[in-house]
XYZ file of C-alpha atoms in Angstrom:
700
model
C 55.941 -41.986 -21.495
C 55.640 -41.707 -25.302
C 54.777 -38.465 -27.072
C 51.416 -39.790 -28.343
C 50.396 -40.916 -24.860
C 51.360 -37.519 -23.408
C 49.287 -35.800 -26.073
C 46.383 -38.147 -25.316
C 46.439 -37.288 -21.592
C 46.907 -33.583 -22.348
C 43.806 -33.517 -24.557
C 41.878 -35.698 -22.076
C 42.633 -33.342 -19.176
C 41.951 -30.318 -21.392
C 38.549 -31.782 -22.341
C 37.693 -32.514 -18.692
C 38.828 -29.003 -17.694
C 36.755 -27.426 -20.467
C 33.706 -29.521 -19.608
C 33.934 -28.636 -15.916
C 34.280 -24.972 -16.798
C 31.204 -25.129 -19.038
C 29.216 -26.802 -16.248
C 30.552 -24.261 -13.787
C 29.666 -21.345 -16.018
C 26.131 -22.720 -16.505
C 25.788 -23.091 -12.746
C 26.900 -19.485 -12.263
C 24.496 -17.956 -14.781
C 22.174 -15.169 -13.666
C 18.451 -15.816 -14.050
C 16.051 -13.108 -15.229
C 12.334 -13.882 -15.087
C 10.132 -11.365 -16.933
C 6.369 -11.709 -16.513
C 4.002 -9.415 -18.380
C 0.486 -9.135 -17.029
C -2.420 -9.914 -19.361
C -0.339 -10.473 -22.495
C -1.760 -12.352 -25.486
C 0.861 -14.143 -27.609
C -0.841 -12.987 -30.799
C 0.059 -9.372 -29.944
C 3.763 -10.213 -30.212
C 5.072 -10.152 -33.767
C 7.269 -13.197 -33.106
C 3.972 -15.098 -32.714
C 1.730 -13.113 -35.078
C 2.620 -10.149 -37.309
C -0.978 -9.000 -37.801
C -1.358 -6.361 -35.094
C 1.946 -4.634 -34.317
C 5.706 -5.000 -34.274
C 7.462 -5.888 -30.998
C 11.144 -5.754 -32.036
C 12.738 -6.137 -28.604
C 10.751 -9.197 -27.566
C 11.230 -10.525 -31.118
C 14.988 -10.219 -30.615
C 14.751 -12.540 -27.611
C 12.708 -15.018 -29.669
C 14.994 -14.744 -32.703
C 17.999 -15.779 -30.628
C 16.185 -17.990 -28.140
C 13.704 -20.824 -27.727
C 10.122 -19.878 -28.570
C 7.377 -22.158 -27.250
C 4.319 -21.791 -29.487
C 1.900 -23.523 -27.134
C 2.492 -22.560 -23.492
C -0.387 -22.440 -21.018
C -1.192 -20.803 -17.697
C -3.096 -22.810 -15.103
C -5.195 -19.799 -13.983
C -6.509 -16.675 -15.732
C -5.730 -14.418 -12.727
C -2.504 -12.778 -11.554
C -1.708 -14.038 -8.045
C -2.334 -17.776 -8.562
C -0.562 -17.715 -11.925
C 2.577 -16.236 -10.394
C 2.346 -18.687 -7.493
C 2.351 -21.507 -10.083
C 5.472 -20.071 -11.735
C 7.441 -19.336 -8.568
C 6.498 -22.541 -6.731
C 6.502 -24.977 -9.665
C 3.211 -26.540 -8.552
C -0.470 -26.111 -9.427
C -3.143 -24.413 -7.276
C -4.279 -27.882 -6.210
C -0.986 -28.078 -4.319
C -0.379 -24.544 -3.043
C -4.034 -23.609 -2.457
C -3.999 -20.121 -4.035
C -6.957 -20.025 -6.411
C -7.726 -16.319 -6.878
C -6.451 -12.789 -6.260
C -6.693 -10.904 -2.957
C -8.433 -13.472 -0.770
C -5.533 -15.920 -0.736
C -1.984 -15.935 0.554
C 0.971 -18.204 -0.264
C 1.935 -20.042 2.900
C 5.514 -19.511 4.044
C 5.831 -23.292 4.367
C 6.169 -23.620 0.597
C 9.530 -23.361 -1.141
C 9.695 -20.632 -3.787
C 12.245 -20.511 -6.610
C 13.721 -17.406 -4.920
C 14.275 -19.281 -1.636
C 15.698 -22.223 -3.549
C 18.181 -20.101 -5.519
C 19.099 -18.094 -2.429
C 20.247 -21.374 -0.883
C 22.466 -21.788 -3.963
C 24.213 -18.475 -3.347
C 22.090 -16.183 -5.495
C 21.156 -12.589 -4.710
C 17.414 -12.267 -5.253
C 15.340 -9.236 -6.245
C 11.719 -8.769 -7.317
C 10.195 -5.677 -8.916
C 6.432 -5.844 -9.333
C 4.039 -3.486 -11.053
C 0.716 -3.731 -9.223
C -1.279 -4.598 -6.119
C -2.266 -8.234 -6.946
C 1.387 -9.167 -6.265
C 1.739 -7.071 -3.114
C 4.083 -8.557 -0.508
C 1.071 -9.182 1.736
C 0.109 -12.125 -0.500
C 3.250 -14.095 0.312
C 5.304 -14.170 -2.896
C 8.049 -12.044 -1.314
C 9.512 -15.151 0.343
C 13.203 -15.600 -0.408
C 13.745 -12.179 -2.003
C 16.474 -9.922 -0.604
C 14.532 -7.037 -2.154
C 10.819 -7.148 -2.955
C 10.034 -3.788 -4.520
C 6.282 -3.206 -4.636
C 6.355 0.563 -4.122
C 3.427 1.540 -6.347
C 0.937 4.145 -5.010
C -1.132 3.097 -2.002
C -4.357 3.897 -3.840
C -5.266 4.085 -7.493
C -6.355 7.485 -8.796
C -9.229 5.736 -10.594
C -12.020 3.768 -8.923
C -12.251 0.011 -9.529
C -8.627 -0.097 -10.731
C -5.664 -1.784 -9.028
C -2.889 0.516 -7.763
C -0.030 0.122 -10.240
C 3.085 1.796 -11.631
C 4.273 2.106 -15.200
C 6.792 -0.304 -16.719
C 9.488 2.362 -16.905
C 9.350 2.893 -13.131
C 9.521 -0.833 -12.390
C 12.480 -1.285 -14.744
C 14.269 1.749 -13.324
C 14.121 0.187 -9.843
C 15.324 -3.147 -11.237
C 18.284 -1.487 -12.994
C 19.395 0.248 -9.786
C 19.407 -3.107 -7.976
C 21.086 -4.999 -10.818
C 23.892 -2.459 -11.039
C 24.814 -3.115 -7.386
C 25.066 -6.900 -7.693
C 28.515 -8.373 -7.099
C 27.539 -12.046 -7.413
C 25.149 -14.194 -9.432
C 21.553 -13.062 -9.175
C 17.935 -14.047 -9.744
C 15.704 -11.119 -10.712
C 11.960 -11.152 -11.318
C 10.511 -8.177 -13.216
C 6.717 -7.938 -13.466
C 5.076 -5.359 -15.747
C 1.350 -4.758 -15.314
C 0.642 -2.333 -18.171
C -1.431 -4.440 -20.636
C -4.015 -4.973 -17.886
C -7.194 -2.969 -18.384
C -7.909 -0.075 -18.384
C -5.701 0.298 -21.443
C -3.933 3.657 -21.068
C -0.533 3.557 -22.788
C 1.644 6.667 -22.491
C 2.549 8.784 -25.489
C 3.535 8.287 -28.243
C 1.875 4.864 -28.011
C -1.532 6.309 -27.126
C -1.612 8.357 -30.346
C -0.159 5.558 -32.476
C -2.726 3.038 -31.198
C -5.686 5.306 -30.377
C -8.139 2.746 -31.809
C -6.336 -0.296 -30.379
C -5.149 0.719 -26.935
C -4.446 -2.824 -25.785
C -1.873 -3.159 -28.570
C -0.537 0.256 -27.545
C 0.132 -1.071 -24.047
C 1.985 -4.046 -25.539
C 4.065 -1.787 -27.792
C 4.981 0.340 -24.752
C 6.013 -2.738 -22.756
C 8.140 -3.957 -25.671
C 9.885 -0.569 -25.739
C 10.670 -0.823 -22.010
C 11.878 -4.425 -22.377
C 14.364 -3.017 -24.901
C 15.472 -0.553 -22.211
C 16.108 -3.425 -19.770
C 17.924 -5.610 -22.305
C 20.015 -2.630 -23.429
C 21.048 -2.040 -19.823
C 22.152 -5.685 -19.472
C 24.174 -5.428 -22.691
C 25.881 -2.193 -21.633
C 26.851 -3.726 -18.309
C 28.147 -6.955 -19.905
C 25.529 -8.979 -18.016
C 23.435 -10.269 -20.913
C 26.076 -12.769 -22.016
C 25.917 -14.390 -18.575
C 22.132 -14.318 -18.058
C 19.400 -16.852 -18.796
C 16.075 -15.110 -19.502
C 12.569 -16.527 -19.130
C 9.894 -14.334 -20.714
C 6.206 -15.125 -20.213
C 2.798 -13.715 -19.206
C 0.676 -14.622 -16.209
C -2.364 -15.036 -18.471
C -3.901 -13.612 -21.623
C -6.835 -11.314 -22.315
C -10.181 -12.150 -23.890
C -10.992 -9.239 -26.136
C -14.559 -10.338 -26.704
C -13.950 -14.015 -27.510
C -16.696 -16.245 -26.096
C -18.414 -13.098 -24.850
C -15.740 -12.364 -22.249
C -14.329 -8.840 -22.357
C -11.219 -9.252 -20.167
C -10.102 -12.275 -18.097
C -10.741 -14.215 -14.902
C -14.194 -15.546 -15.808
C -13.849 -18.363 -18.351
C -10.880 -20.642 -19.050
C -10.594 -20.492 -22.820
C -7.298 -20.164 -24.676
C -7.813 -16.428 -25.077
C -6.835 -16.159 -21.396
C -4.852 -19.371 -20.750
C -2.542 -19.342 -23.775
C 0.617 -17.379 -22.931
C 3.920 -16.531 -24.605
C 7.004 -18.346 -23.369
C 10.478 -17.480 -24.631
C 13.698 -18.847 -23.169
C 16.966 -17.076 -23.977
C 20.155 -18.992 -23.165
C 23.513 -17.425 -24.081
C 25.194 -19.345 -26.885
C 22.307 -21.727 -27.560
C 20.943 -22.108 -31.084
C 17.445 -20.628 -31.604
C 14.512 -22.995 -31.944
C 10.709 -23.020 -32.134
C 8.886 -25.742 -30.188
C 5.282 -26.789 -30.854
C 4.794 -29.155 -27.919
C 2.373 -28.142 -25.145
C 4.107 -26.796 -22.022
C 3.003 -24.849 -18.938
C 4.011 -22.422 -16.210
C 4.971 -25.082 -13.690
C 7.713 -26.238 -16.095
C 9.776 -23.079 -15.532
C 11.088 -23.979 -12.035
C 12.406 -27.454 -12.998
C 13.895 -26.045 -16.224
C 15.881 -23.493 -14.214
C 17.156 -26.319 -12.006
C 18.347 -28.349 -15.009
C 19.958 -25.364 -16.706
C 21.902 -24.578 -13.523
C 22.748 -28.251 -12.892
C 20.988 -28.153 -9.514
C 19.063 -31.105 -8.132
C 15.334 -30.453 -8.466
C 13.118 -30.401 -5.353
C 11.073 -33.585 -5.292
C 7.682 -31.876 -4.944
C 7.789 -30.022 -8.296
C 4.834 -30.915 -10.525
C 6.203 -29.525 -13.782
C 8.892 -31.054 -15.964
C 12.157 -29.660 -17.270
C 11.968 -28.356 -20.828
C 15.660 -29.028 -21.450
C 15.022 -32.400 -23.164
C 12.622 -30.649 -25.570
C 15.237 -28.016 -26.317
C 17.727 -30.802 -27.006
C 15.391 -32.404 -29.542
C 13.761 -35.096 -27.387
C 10.072 -35.680 -26.731
C 8.413 -35.246 -23.358
C 6.318 -37.984 -21.836
C 2.610 -37.391 -22.532
C 0.997 -35.630 -19.588
C -2.050 -33.546 -18.665
C -1.908 -29.790 -18.096
C -4.387 -28.841 -15.362
C -6.229 -25.481 -15.359
C -9.007 -23.777 -13.418
C -10.990 -20.532 -13.262
C -12.531 -20.092 -9.827
C -13.072 -16.373 -9.263
C -16.852 -16.579 -9.677
C -16.919 -19.796 -7.619
C -15.087 -18.380 -4.603
C -16.739 -14.962 -4.695
C -20.298 -15.716 -5.793
C -20.839 -19.433 -5.379
C -21.269 -19.945 -9.114
C -20.217 -23.214 -10.728
C -16.458 -23.917 -10.694
C -14.527 -24.256 -13.952
C -11.742 -26.860 -14.023
C -10.198 -28.949 -16.737
C -7.096 -30.256 -18.470
C -5.308 -30.363 -21.800
C -3.890 -33.677 -23.017
C -3.111 -35.160 -26.442
C -4.315 -31.963 -28.158
C -7.730 -32.256 -26.499
C -9.020 -29.738 -23.977
C -11.711 -30.748 -21.513
C -13.583 -28.072 -19.527
C -15.593 -29.459 -16.630
C -18.692 -27.427 -15.735
C -22.452 -28.091 -15.643
C -22.400 -27.573 -19.417
C -19.175 -29.428 -20.194
C -16.957 -28.652 -23.170
C -14.429 -30.577 -25.227
C -12.233 -29.152 -27.992
C -9.729 -30.572 -30.441
C -7.016 -27.912 -30.167
C -5.084 -29.240 -33.148
C -7.925 -28.292 -35.484
C -9.769 -25.772 -33.329
C -7.363 -23.815 -31.124
C -9.855 -20.928 -30.793
C -12.457 -23.342 -29.350
C -15.310 -22.726 -31.756
C -16.698 -26.280 -31.977
C -17.710 -27.971 -28.719
C -17.441 -31.754 -29.221
C -18.976 -32.624 -25.837
C -22.371 -33.621 -27.244
C -20.751 -36.096 -29.668
C -18.498 -37.930 -27.224
C -19.025 -39.820 -23.986
C -17.257 -37.634 -21.419
C -17.029 -40.207 -18.598
C -13.387 -40.915 -19.436
C -12.547 -37.195 -19.225
C -14.431 -36.706 -15.966
C -12.561 -39.623 -14.372
C -9.275 -38.333 -15.710
C -9.899 -34.924 -14.115
C -10.623 -36.595 -10.765
C -7.322 -38.475 -11.026
C -5.450 -35.261 -11.828
C -7.029 -33.420 -8.898
C -6.117 -36.278 -6.594
C -2.538 -36.671 -7.815
C -1.787 -32.918 -7.890
C -3.294 -32.233 -4.477
C -0.868 -31.217 -1.740
C -2.270 -34.025 0.403
C -0.676 -36.478 -2.043
C 2.665 -34.713 -2.411
C 5.930 -36.409 -1.596
C 7.396 -35.634 1.807
C 9.226 -32.331 2.008
C 11.818 -32.099 4.738
C 10.614 -28.667 5.805
C 7.089 -29.857 6.585
C 6.388 -31.473 9.937
C 3.071 -32.859 11.156
C 2.031 -29.597 12.801
C 2.765 -27.697 9.610
C 0.791 -30.165 7.524
C -2.190 -29.664 9.817
C -1.864 -25.928 9.264
C -1.708 -26.485 5.524
C -5.013 -28.332 5.575
C -6.610 -24.954 6.144
C -4.397 -23.113 3.664
C -6.524 -21.181 1.260
C -9.709 -22.641 2.610
C -9.728 -20.300 5.609
C -9.629 -17.439 3.145
C -11.979 -18.926 0.617
C -15.296 -19.631 2.251
C -17.386 -20.281 -0.849
C -20.845 -18.688 -0.534
C -23.760 -21.072 -0.960
C -21.720 -24.182 -1.829
C -23.835 -26.718 -3.651
C -23.418 -30.472 -3.749
C -24.399 -30.333 -7.376
C -24.332 -27.429 -9.806
C -26.927 -27.265 -12.561
C -27.010 -25.513 -15.920
C -28.453 -22.445 -14.226
C -25.137 -22.098 -12.312
C -22.906 -22.495 -15.360
C -20.808 -19.437 -16.195
C -22.039 -19.539 -19.789
C -25.629 -19.288 -18.560
C -24.731 -16.442 -16.204
C -22.635 -14.552 -18.754
C -25.380 -11.960 -19.499
C -25.484 -11.027 -15.797
C -21.689 -10.816 -15.664
C -21.620 -8.664 -18.799
C -24.283 -6.333 -17.430
C -21.998 -5.777 -14.441
C -19.045 -5.067 -16.750
C -21.204 -2.665 -18.755
C -22.134 -0.795 -15.554
C -18.466 -0.284 -14.683
C -17.836 1.019 -18.209
C -20.810 3.391 -17.940
C -19.405 4.759 -14.693
C -16.024 5.364 -16.358
C -17.839 7.305 -19.093
C -19.564 9.473 -16.493
C -23.024 7.933 -17.022
C -23.634 7.582 -13.278
C -27.416 7.044 -13.289
C -27.205 4.354 -15.990
C -24.398 2.607 -14.106
C -26.460 2.612 -10.895
C -29.535 1.302 -12.740
C -27.566 -1.576 -14.311
C -26.002 -2.592 -11.006
C -29.392 -2.628 -9.279
C -30.676 -4.914 -12.043
C -27.696 -7.248 -11.546
C -28.387 -7.475 -7.810
C -32.092 -8.131 -8.454
C -31.108 -11.037 -10.720
C -28.305 -12.450 -8.535
C -28.226 -11.592 -4.851
C -24.885 -13.444 -4.621
C -23.034 -11.077 -7.006
C -20.572 -9.584 -4.508
C -18.900 -6.964 -6.693
C -22.261 -5.598 -7.873
C -23.045 -4.509 -4.296
C -19.507 -3.148 -3.783
C -19.345 -1.164 -7.022
C -22.861 0.215 -6.536
C -22.023 1.369 -3.007
C -18.734 2.929 -4.129
C -20.492 4.829 -6.930
C -23.099 6.072 -4.457
C -20.347 7.206 -2.076
C -18.618 9.082 -4.907
C -21.977 10.764 -5.608
C -22.253 11.703 -1.902
C -25.228 9.397 -1.375
C -23.687 7.813 1.711
C -26.843 6.531 3.397
C -27.936 4.776 0.193
C -24.490 3.178 -0.068
C -24.745 1.882 3.497
C -28.177 0.386 2.792
C -26.840 -1.373 -0.320
C -23.981 -2.916 1.665
C -26.279 -3.813 4.550
C -28.395 -5.808 2.082
C -25.283 -7.366 0.546
C -23.963 -8.369 3.966
C -27.325 -9.880 4.909
C -27.425 -11.956 1.709
C -23.701 -12.865 1.741
C -22.500 -12.853 5.377
C -19.207 -14.648 4.636
C -18.131 -12.770 1.520
C -14.759 -11.040 1.884
C -15.372 -8.250 -0.637
C -18.746 -7.352 0.855
C -17.515 -7.421 4.463
C -14.480 -5.306 3.607
C -16.413 -2.708 1.578
C -19.239 -2.514 4.145
C -16.841 -2.059 7.067
C -14.786 0.580 5.247
C -17.844 2.642 4.222
C -19.165 2.544 7.791
C -15.814 3.785 9.130
C -15.500 6.516 6.510
C -19.056 7.717 7.212
C -18.300 7.965 10.941
C -20.462 4.998 12.012
C -17.605 3.344 13.894
C -19.776 1.482 16.412
C -21.520 -0.290 13.531
C -18.249 -0.794 11.687
C -16.303 -2.552 14.450
C -18.385 -5.791 14.600
C -18.417 -5.985 10.775
C -14.635 -5.596 10.579
C -14.148 -8.117 13.389
C -16.310 -10.605 11.496
C -14.123 -10.042 8.457
C -10.989 -10.644 10.511
C -12.445 -13.893 11.893
C -12.808 -15.124 8.317
C -9.733 -13.463 6.762
C -7.258 -12.693 9.531
C -4.406 -12.009 7.082
C -6.076 -9.015 5.380
C -4.167 -5.914 6.585
C -6.815 -3.562 5.170
C -9.403 -4.886 7.619
C -6.959 -4.360 10.494
C -6.148 -0.851 9.241
C -9.781 0.242 9.205
C -10.397 -1.380 12.563
C -7.496 0.736 13.841
C -9.141 3.870 12.397
C -12.423 2.935 14.101
C -10.718 2.502 17.495
C -8.870 5.795 17.087
C -12.095 7.665 16.305
C -13.616 6.168 19.443
C -10.650 7.514 21.406
C -9.262 4.035 22.172
C -5.673 4.980 21.337
C -3.947 1.887 22.734
C -6.253 -0.466 20.811
C -5.776 1.597 17.660
C -1.977 1.371 17.885
C -2.077 -2.395 18.508
C -4.400 -2.874 15.549
C -2.274 -0.747 13.207
C 0.803 -2.722 14.271
C -1.043 -5.953 13.438
C -1.728 -4.559 9.947
C 1.989 -3.810 9.524
C 2.947 -7.300 10.687
C 0.889 -8.579 7.730
C 2.209 -6.023 5.233
C 5.383 -4.202 6.237
C 5.133 -1.990 3.131
C 1.619 -0.684 3.782
C 2.235 3.062 3.435
C -1.263 4.153 4.488
C -0.895 2.455 7.887
C 2.391 4.267 8.545
C 0.585 7.486 7.620
C -2.270 6.650 9.986
C 0.152 5.936 12.831
C 1.902 9.228 12.082
C -1.443 11.057 12.236
C -2.354 9.309 15.477
C 0.919 10.258 17.196
C 0.617 13.801 15.816
C -2.811 14.109 17.476
C -1.346 12.798 20.737
C 1.575 15.233 20.444
C -0.795 18.191 19.892
C -2.394 17.455 23.280
C 0.756 16.304 25.066
C 3.869 17.807 23.418
C 6.396 15.193 24.509
C 9.373 14.678 22.242
C 8.826 10.916 21.994
C 5.411 11.483 20.368
C 6.756 13.985 17.823
C 9.634 11.635 16.938
C 7.279 8.727 16.401
C 4.976 10.839 14.239
C 7.965 12.093 12.237
C 9.331 8.586 11.641
C 5.952 7.196 10.625
C 5.224 10.030 8.174
C 8.680 9.715 6.615
C 8.303 5.958 6.249
C 4.878 6.428 4.613
C 6.384 8.859 2.082
C 9.347 6.555 1.459
C 6.946 3.729 0.602
C 4.526 5.907 -1.337
C 5.942 9.253 -2.534
C 2.504 10.078 -3.970
C 0.560 9.916 -0.685
C -0.730 13.489 -0.114
C -2.072 12.904 3.404
C 1.419 11.940 4.621
C 2.880 15.231 3.343
C -0.008 17.135 4.935
C 0.540 15.423 8.294
C 4.283 15.954 8.116
C 3.659 19.633 7.353
C 1.429 19.958 10.416
C 4.103 18.341 12.592
C 6.826 20.666 11.276
C 4.587 23.697 11.895
C 3.983 22.573 15.480
C 7.722 22.293 16.213
C 8.515 25.599 14.547
C 9.947 24.400 11.210
C 7.659 26.607 9.099
C 9.615 26.407 5.819
C 9.516 22.594 5.945
C 5.829 22.734 6.805
C 5.065 24.922 3.777
C 7.092 22.653 1.474
C 5.146 19.570 2.586
C 1.736 21.241 2.357
C 2.522 22.483 -1.142
C 3.632 18.969 -2.089
C 0.338 17.563 -0.756
C -1.620 20.054 -2.888
C 0.509 19.284 -5.932
C -0.388 15.608 -5.592
C -4.066 16.290 -4.856
C -5.289 19.741 -5.987
C -8.644 19.078 -4.245
C -7.131 18.398 -0.815
C -8.687 21.014 1.483
C -6.507 20.702 4.633
C -3.162 21.756 3.105
C -4.901 24.666 1.312
C -6.212 25.972 4.653
C -2.890 25.294 6.429
C -0.971 27.198 3.751
C -3.361 30.134 4.044
C -2.776 30.360 7.806
C 1.012 29.887 7.471
C 1.423 32.637 4.886
C -0.897 34.970 6.801
C 1.182 34.524 9.957
C 4.269 35.439 7.914
C 2.577 38.572 6.655
C 2.399 37.309 3.054
C -1.252 38.223 2.622
C -1.375 37.861 -1.147
C -0.269 34.244 -0.962
C -2.538 33.595 1.998
C -5.491 35.011 0.042
C -4.825 32.619 -2.847
C -4.972 29.578 -0.547
C -8.048 30.703 1.406
C -9.888 31.245 -1.882
C -8.719 27.836 -3.079
C -9.987 26.311 0.179
C -13.459 27.799 -0.396
C -13.457 26.540 -3.972
C -12.525 23.014 -2.862
C -15.154 23.025 -0.099
C -17.874 24.521 -2.304
C -21.243 23.099 -1.218
C -19.619 21.117 1.601
C -18.994 23.861 4.169
C -21.075 24.988 7.131
C -22.258 28.612 7.322
C -20.089 29.221 10.404
C -16.948 27.926 8.691
C -17.698 29.956 5.566
C -18.012 33.139 7.640
C -14.691 32.317 9.340
C -12.851 31.853 6.030
C -14.450 34.939 4.495
C -13.281 36.945 7.505
C -9.731 35.684 6.909
C -10.033 36.630 3.245
C -11.064 40.178 4.218
C -8.004 40.438 6.481
C -5.825 39.411 3.566
C -7.422 42.031 1.321
């Protein structure tokens, strides 16, 4: 063989070897998905330098692919993340709103898909709307949703700060020995806007921007960790938001009501090691992320995906013209108000509602000029019907995992959990969200008044809302909760009784009504309400939990245990239920001191604390158990921890007083008995007061 021919074959084989290695290395890349809740693109300086600097996110954009016009399909957290992780629209997966929906385990998530390809999978989420109970934990080796069981503020989702989420993610990432897919969700920009220092001081007049600046700082922490551990060079990063935030545009103060670009326009940045940076103007959407990951990893895409790969765009090609579907259905599913659906295509955005809207986004991205009155909308209405039909799961291609029985189950997916109150065959202008905006805003104002401490004004506003719209579910719930917090329990029950009468199939009303009845001791009234809720929404573990409490208070221990266990089968990370089971077995152990009961109580309390280290009642219960079995030092530690977490918790204050008195430490005992009286001020019977005062005299 001649020298030239040898050289030819050498370079040919070398080229093939190099190409295969490049493909192999792409296939072995880690995938990091970062989703920021409620993030407007114009608050990132890589999109708009007007408001603040976001240097860490800018660094991703500077060295990555920045999509200037990316859209969510929903303005709420759970459905938006379902769209991203499943690669299909709500028309397919059936999840249209937060809380009342659950992703069926018959659907294939990106985490399940990548797990099949040999990936380790971990998710680290910041708040309750993405709790494992809602079904997005499928396919994750670790699904870390260990935020507090309850928010310290009323009307606010339980959440944890970005730094805590990222710390958990870093611990997991450091242990990975093979390629991984990690999803990190940060909730902080969601209202109420309460950034930590120094961001609170720096942005005291623009707290939303302060939250964004804080998140950018923590993103820098995560990226720095990847660099230090030599992982960044082998990781593909997708950065986006679930939806935006309407800071007053179109009269909407937050999100989840309308479907304007203030809440549907989202940032999307793709960082690929070694790829040249680029800015892309073409319209893209959340459902494009799944197929793009497949193409980047050289994996065959599942046939049911409704998005398209963005790789051709990145490589300089054009995508085929297509429609981007969107919807906003919170008010529809919860109040029976008119639905909002629409699509974006060829720079036009059509919003279907009783008062329809059409915008030319090329000239009017902020949707100031409604063209609907100037154009015949029949073509757009027909187009929307076609989109709904083609994107529906009933029209999807066959998926090998779905058999006939499963498909029958899927026909009820979402719709079991989404009984729409007062469904109309035709919605008029009086049902349009624009018409009803003043009522909605009065509700929002009432919540704000409550936060400011203007209780009477908040109550007055909520009563006016209910008088105007007897279908406004959250108006009843918030009014009742405010009345409960003001110790006007009977009034709260009457409000919810009226709400239940007017809206007998509404999840929020049933849940709130049942819970208030249980907490006020009216368990016989509560049980049928909770059972009705379970008939409609059997997958809600909170309903099962409170039904368990009701059975326990009636002395039906076996039923209570079975009901609690049902709640845990729906949400294995539900710390409050573990605490309740611990308390139940502790009460059994107090009457019948068998070791098996103390061990069960101990295990349940410890599990509750493991899941929620800020749950004071679990520490109090654990303290009582330790005291009963003679471990006084451990009892005191746990009671003091309970008081540290909740300084107004009366039980541990009393328990500590007794414990220290029994040890002869009267000075300490005195402090806790006095604290107990202070906590119980105005809420203590004369007999109990005399008893505590007698103990105080003994201490003195």
